[in-house]
Amino acid sequence: MPLAPLKERKQLMAACLERDIPLEGWNYCATLDPDGAKLLLGRHGGILVIDLASGGSHEVEVPAAVYDAVSNVAFTPDRTRVIATLWVGSVAVLTWPELRCIAAHRVCDTRLHGLAVLQDGRSAWVGGHDGKRTRIDLGDGTVLAARAGEAMWMADAALSPDGELLVTADAAGNVRLCDPDSGSSAACCGATASRTT
C-alpha cells in the first residue's frame, strides 16, 4: 500500500480545512494515515479520525486514556497497527483501520510524549516526564532497554528512514542522536551538548 503522493496529501488536507470541520477541545497531536486519506488527532480520552475526502469524522475511545489524553500517535511500518502514547504513562496498541485497542502497557508514572516505532514494528522508543528513553515490546510491554539522561522531559522521538538512528528531543532544547537498539546517545547538541548517556 504505497503512501499517497505529497501533492495529493496536501490537497486532501486543504479539502479538510476548507470544510471547516469543527474541532472542539484540545488536540495534542496529529498524524496522517499511511494513505494520506485520514487525519488522526490525539485528544482527551481518545483519537478523533477525520476522513479528508468526505469531511466526516468519528471519535474512538482509547480505554487506557479515558481519564487523560493521547499525546502521540504513530503507525507501525506494516500499517496494521496504531501506537499511541498516553499522558497516564502508558502505551496503547490499536488495530488499523478499526482502531480497536488490543493492548495497553504501563511504562511509567508520568506523562509520555515521545514515540518512535522501530522498523520491526514489534518495539518502540517512548519517553516523557520521567527523563528516560525507554524501549518497550509492543506485544507484552516488556522493557527492552532504558536510558536516563534527558535534561528535561523527552518531548519527541523519531527514527531515521533507514532505521539506523534514533533522534530524541527534550524540553531543555537538546537533540540526541542515539543507537536505535540500545538507546545509547552517540551525540548531543543543545543546552547540555557536552553530556552523553
Coordinates of C-alpha atoms in Angstrom, one line a residue, residues 3-197:
L3 CA 1.9 6.3 0.5
A4 CA -0.2 8.9 -1.3
P5 CA 2.0 11.5 -3.2
L6 CA 2.7 14.6 -1.2
K7 CA 0.8 16.8 -3.6
E8 CA -2.3 14.6 -3.2
R9 CA -2.0 14.6 0.6
K10 CA -1.7 18.4 0.7
Q11 CA -4.8 18.6 -1.5
L12 CA -6.7 16.3 0.9
M13 CA -5.6 18.3 3.9
A14 CA -6.6 21.6 2.2
A15 CA -10.0 20.0 1.4
C16 CA -10.4 19.2 5.1
L17 CA -9.6 22.7 6.1
E18 CA -12.0 24.2 3.5
R19 CA -14.8 22.1 5.1
D20 CA -14.1 24.0 8.3
I21 CA -14.7 20.8 10.4
P22 CA -15.3 22.0 14.0
L23 CA -12.7 20.6 16.4
E24 CA -13.9 21.2 19.9
G25 CA -11.5 20.7 22.7
W26 CA -7.8 20.2 22.7
N27 CA -5.8 18.2 20.0
Y28 CA -2.5 17.1 21.4
C29 CA -1.0 15.5 18.3
A30 CA -1.8 14.9 14.6
T31 CA -0.8 12.4 12.0
L32 CA -2.0 11.2 8.6
D33 CA -2.8 7.6 8.0
P34 CA -0.4 5.8 5.6
D35 CA -2.6 6.5 2.6
G36 CA -3.0 10.2 3.5
A37 CA -6.8 9.9 3.4
K38 CA -7.5 10.2 7.2
L39 CA -6.2 12.6 9.8
L40 CA -5.8 11.2 13.3
L41 CA -5.9 13.7 16.2
G42 CA -4.8 12.6 19.7
R43 CA -7.4 14.1 22.2
H44 CA -8.6 13.8 25.7
G45 CA -9.8 10.2 26.1
G46 CA -9.1 9.0 22.5
I47 CA -8.5 9.7 18.9
L48 CA -10.5 11.8 16.5
V49 CA -10.4 10.3 13.0
I50 CA -11.3 12.7 10.1
D51 CA -11.9 11.4 6.6
L52 CA -10.2 14.1 4.5
A53 CA -12.2 13.3 1.3
S54 CA -15.7 13.4 2.8
G55 CA -15.1 15.7 5.8
G56 CA -16.8 13.2 8.1
S57 CA -15.3 12.3 11.5
H58 CA -15.7 9.9 14.4
E59 CA -14.1 9.7 17.8
V60 CA -12.5 6.4 19.0
E61 CA -12.2 6.0 22.8
V62 CA -8.8 4.6 23.9
P63 CA -9.7 2.9 27.2
A64 CA -6.4 3.5 28.9
A65 CA -6.7 7.2 28.2
V66 CA -10.3 7.6 29.5
Y67 CA -9.3 10.0 32.2
D68 CA -6.4 11.6 30.3
A69 CA -5.1 12.3 26.8
V70 CA -3.5 10.6 23.8
S71 CA -0.2 12.6 23.4
N72 CA 1.3 11.0 20.3
V73 CA 0.2 8.6 17.6
A74 CA 2.3 6.6 15.1
F75 CA 1.7 3.7 12.7
T76 CA 3.7 0.5 12.6
P77 CA 5.8 0.1 9.4
D78 CA 3.4 -2.7 8.2
R79 CA 0.5 -0.2 8.6
T80 CA -1.6 -2.7 10.6
R81 CA -1.4 -1.1 14.0
V82 CA -1.5 2.4 15.6
I83 CA 0.6 3.0 18.6
A84 CA -0.4 5.8 21.0
T85 CA 1.4 7.3 24.0
L86 CA -0.8 8.5 26.8
W87 CA -0.4 11.1 29.5
V88 CA -1.1 8.5 32.1
G89 CA 2.3 6.9 31.4
S90 CA 1.0 4.1 29.2
V91 CA 1.3 3.0 25.6
A92 CA -1.8 1.7 23.7
V93 CA -1.7 -0.6 20.7
L94 CA -4.7 -0.4 18.3
T95 CA -5.6 -2.2 15.1
W96 CA -5.8 -0.2 11.9
P97 CA -8.2 0.7 10.4
E98 CA -10.7 -0.4 13.1
L99 CA -8.8 1.3 16.0
R100 CA -9.7 -1.5 18.4
C101 CA -7.4 -1.4 21.4
I102 CA -5.6 -4.8 21.7
A103 CA -3.1 -3.9 24.4
A104 CA -2.1 -1.2 26.9
H105 CA 1.2 -1.2 28.6
R106 CA 2.2 0.8 31.7
V107 CA 5.6 2.4 31.2
C108 CA 6.0 5.0 33.9
D109 CA 4.1 7.1 36.4
T110 CA 4.3 10.3 34.5
R111 CA 3.3 11.7 31.1
L112 CA 4.6 10.2 27.9
H113 CA 5.2 12.3 24.8
G114 CA 7.9 11.0 22.6
L115 CA 7.3 8.0 20.4
A116 CA 9.3 6.2 17.7
V117 CA 8.2 2.8 16.3
L118 CA 11.1 0.7 15.2
Q119 CA 11.2 -0.8 11.8
D120 CA 10.5 -4.3 13.1
G121 CA 7.1 -3.0 14.2
R122 CA 7.4 -5.0 17.4
S123 CA 9.0 -2.4 19.6
A124 CA 9.1 1.4 20.1
W125 CA 11.0 4.0 22.0
V126 CA 8.9 6.2 24.3
G127 CA 9.7 8.9 26.7
G128 CA 8.2 11.7 28.7
H129 CA 8.4 13.4 32.1
D130 CA 10.4 10.6 33.6
G131 CA 13.5 11.9 31.8
K132 CA 14.2 8.5 30.2
R133 CA 14.2 6.9 26.8
T134 CA 12.5 3.5 27.2
R135 CA 12.2 0.8 24.5
I136 CA 9.3 -1.5 25.0
D137 CA 8.0 -4.6 23.3
L138 CA 4.6 -3.7 21.9
G139 CA 3.3 -7.2 22.3
D140 CA 3.7 -7.7 26.0
G141 CA 5.0 -4.4 27.3
T142 CA 8.4 -5.7 28.4
V143 CA 11.1 -3.1 28.8
L144 CA 13.8 -4.0 26.3
A145 CA 16.1 -1.1 27.2
A146 CA 16.0 2.2 29.2
R147 CA 18.4 5.2 29.3
A148 CA 18.2 8.1 31.6
G149 CA 19.8 11.4 30.7
E150 CA 17.3 13.7 29.0
A151 CA 17.9 17.1 30.6
M152 CA 14.2 17.6 31.0
W153 CA 11.2 15.5 29.8
M154 CA 11.5 13.9 26.4
A155 CA 9.3 15.9 24.0
D156 CA 9.6 13.8 20.9
A157 CA 11.4 11.0 19.1
A158 CA 11.9 9.9 15.5
L159 CA 13.6 7.1 13.6
S160 CA 15.7 7.8 10.5
P161 CA 14.2 6.4 7.3
D162 CA 16.9 3.7 7.2
G163 CA 16.2 2.8 10.8
E164 CA 19.9 3.3 11.7
L165 CA 19.4 6.3 14.0
L166 CA 17.0 7.3 16.8
V167 CA 16.7 11.0 17.4
T168 CA 15.2 12.4 20.6
A169 CA 14.4 16.0 21.6
D170 CA 13.9 17.1 25.2
A171 CA 12.2 20.1 26.7
A172 CA 15.5 21.8 27.5
G173 CA 16.3 22.2 23.8
N174 CA 18.6 19.2 23.4
V175 CA 18.6 16.9 20.5
R176 CA 20.3 13.4 20.9
L177 CA 21.4 11.0 18.2
C178 CA 21.0 7.5 19.6
D179 CA 21.5 3.9 18.7
P180 CA 18.0 2.5 17.9
D181 CA 18.7 -0.8 19.6
S182 CA 20.2 0.2 22.9
G183 CA 19.2 3.9 23.1
S184 CA 22.8 4.9 23.9
S185 CA 23.4 8.5 22.9
A186 CA 26.2 8.9 20.3
A187 CA 25.9 12.7 20.1
C188 CA 24.0 15.6 21.7
C189 CA 23.6 19.2 20.6
G190 CA 21.8 22.0 22.5
A191 CA 21.8 23.2 26.1
T192 CA 23.7 20.3 27.6
A193 CA 25.7 19.2 24.5
S194 CA 28.7 18.0 26.5
R195 CA 26.6 15.3 28.3
T196 CA 26.0 11.9 26.6
T197 CA 24.3 8.9 28.1

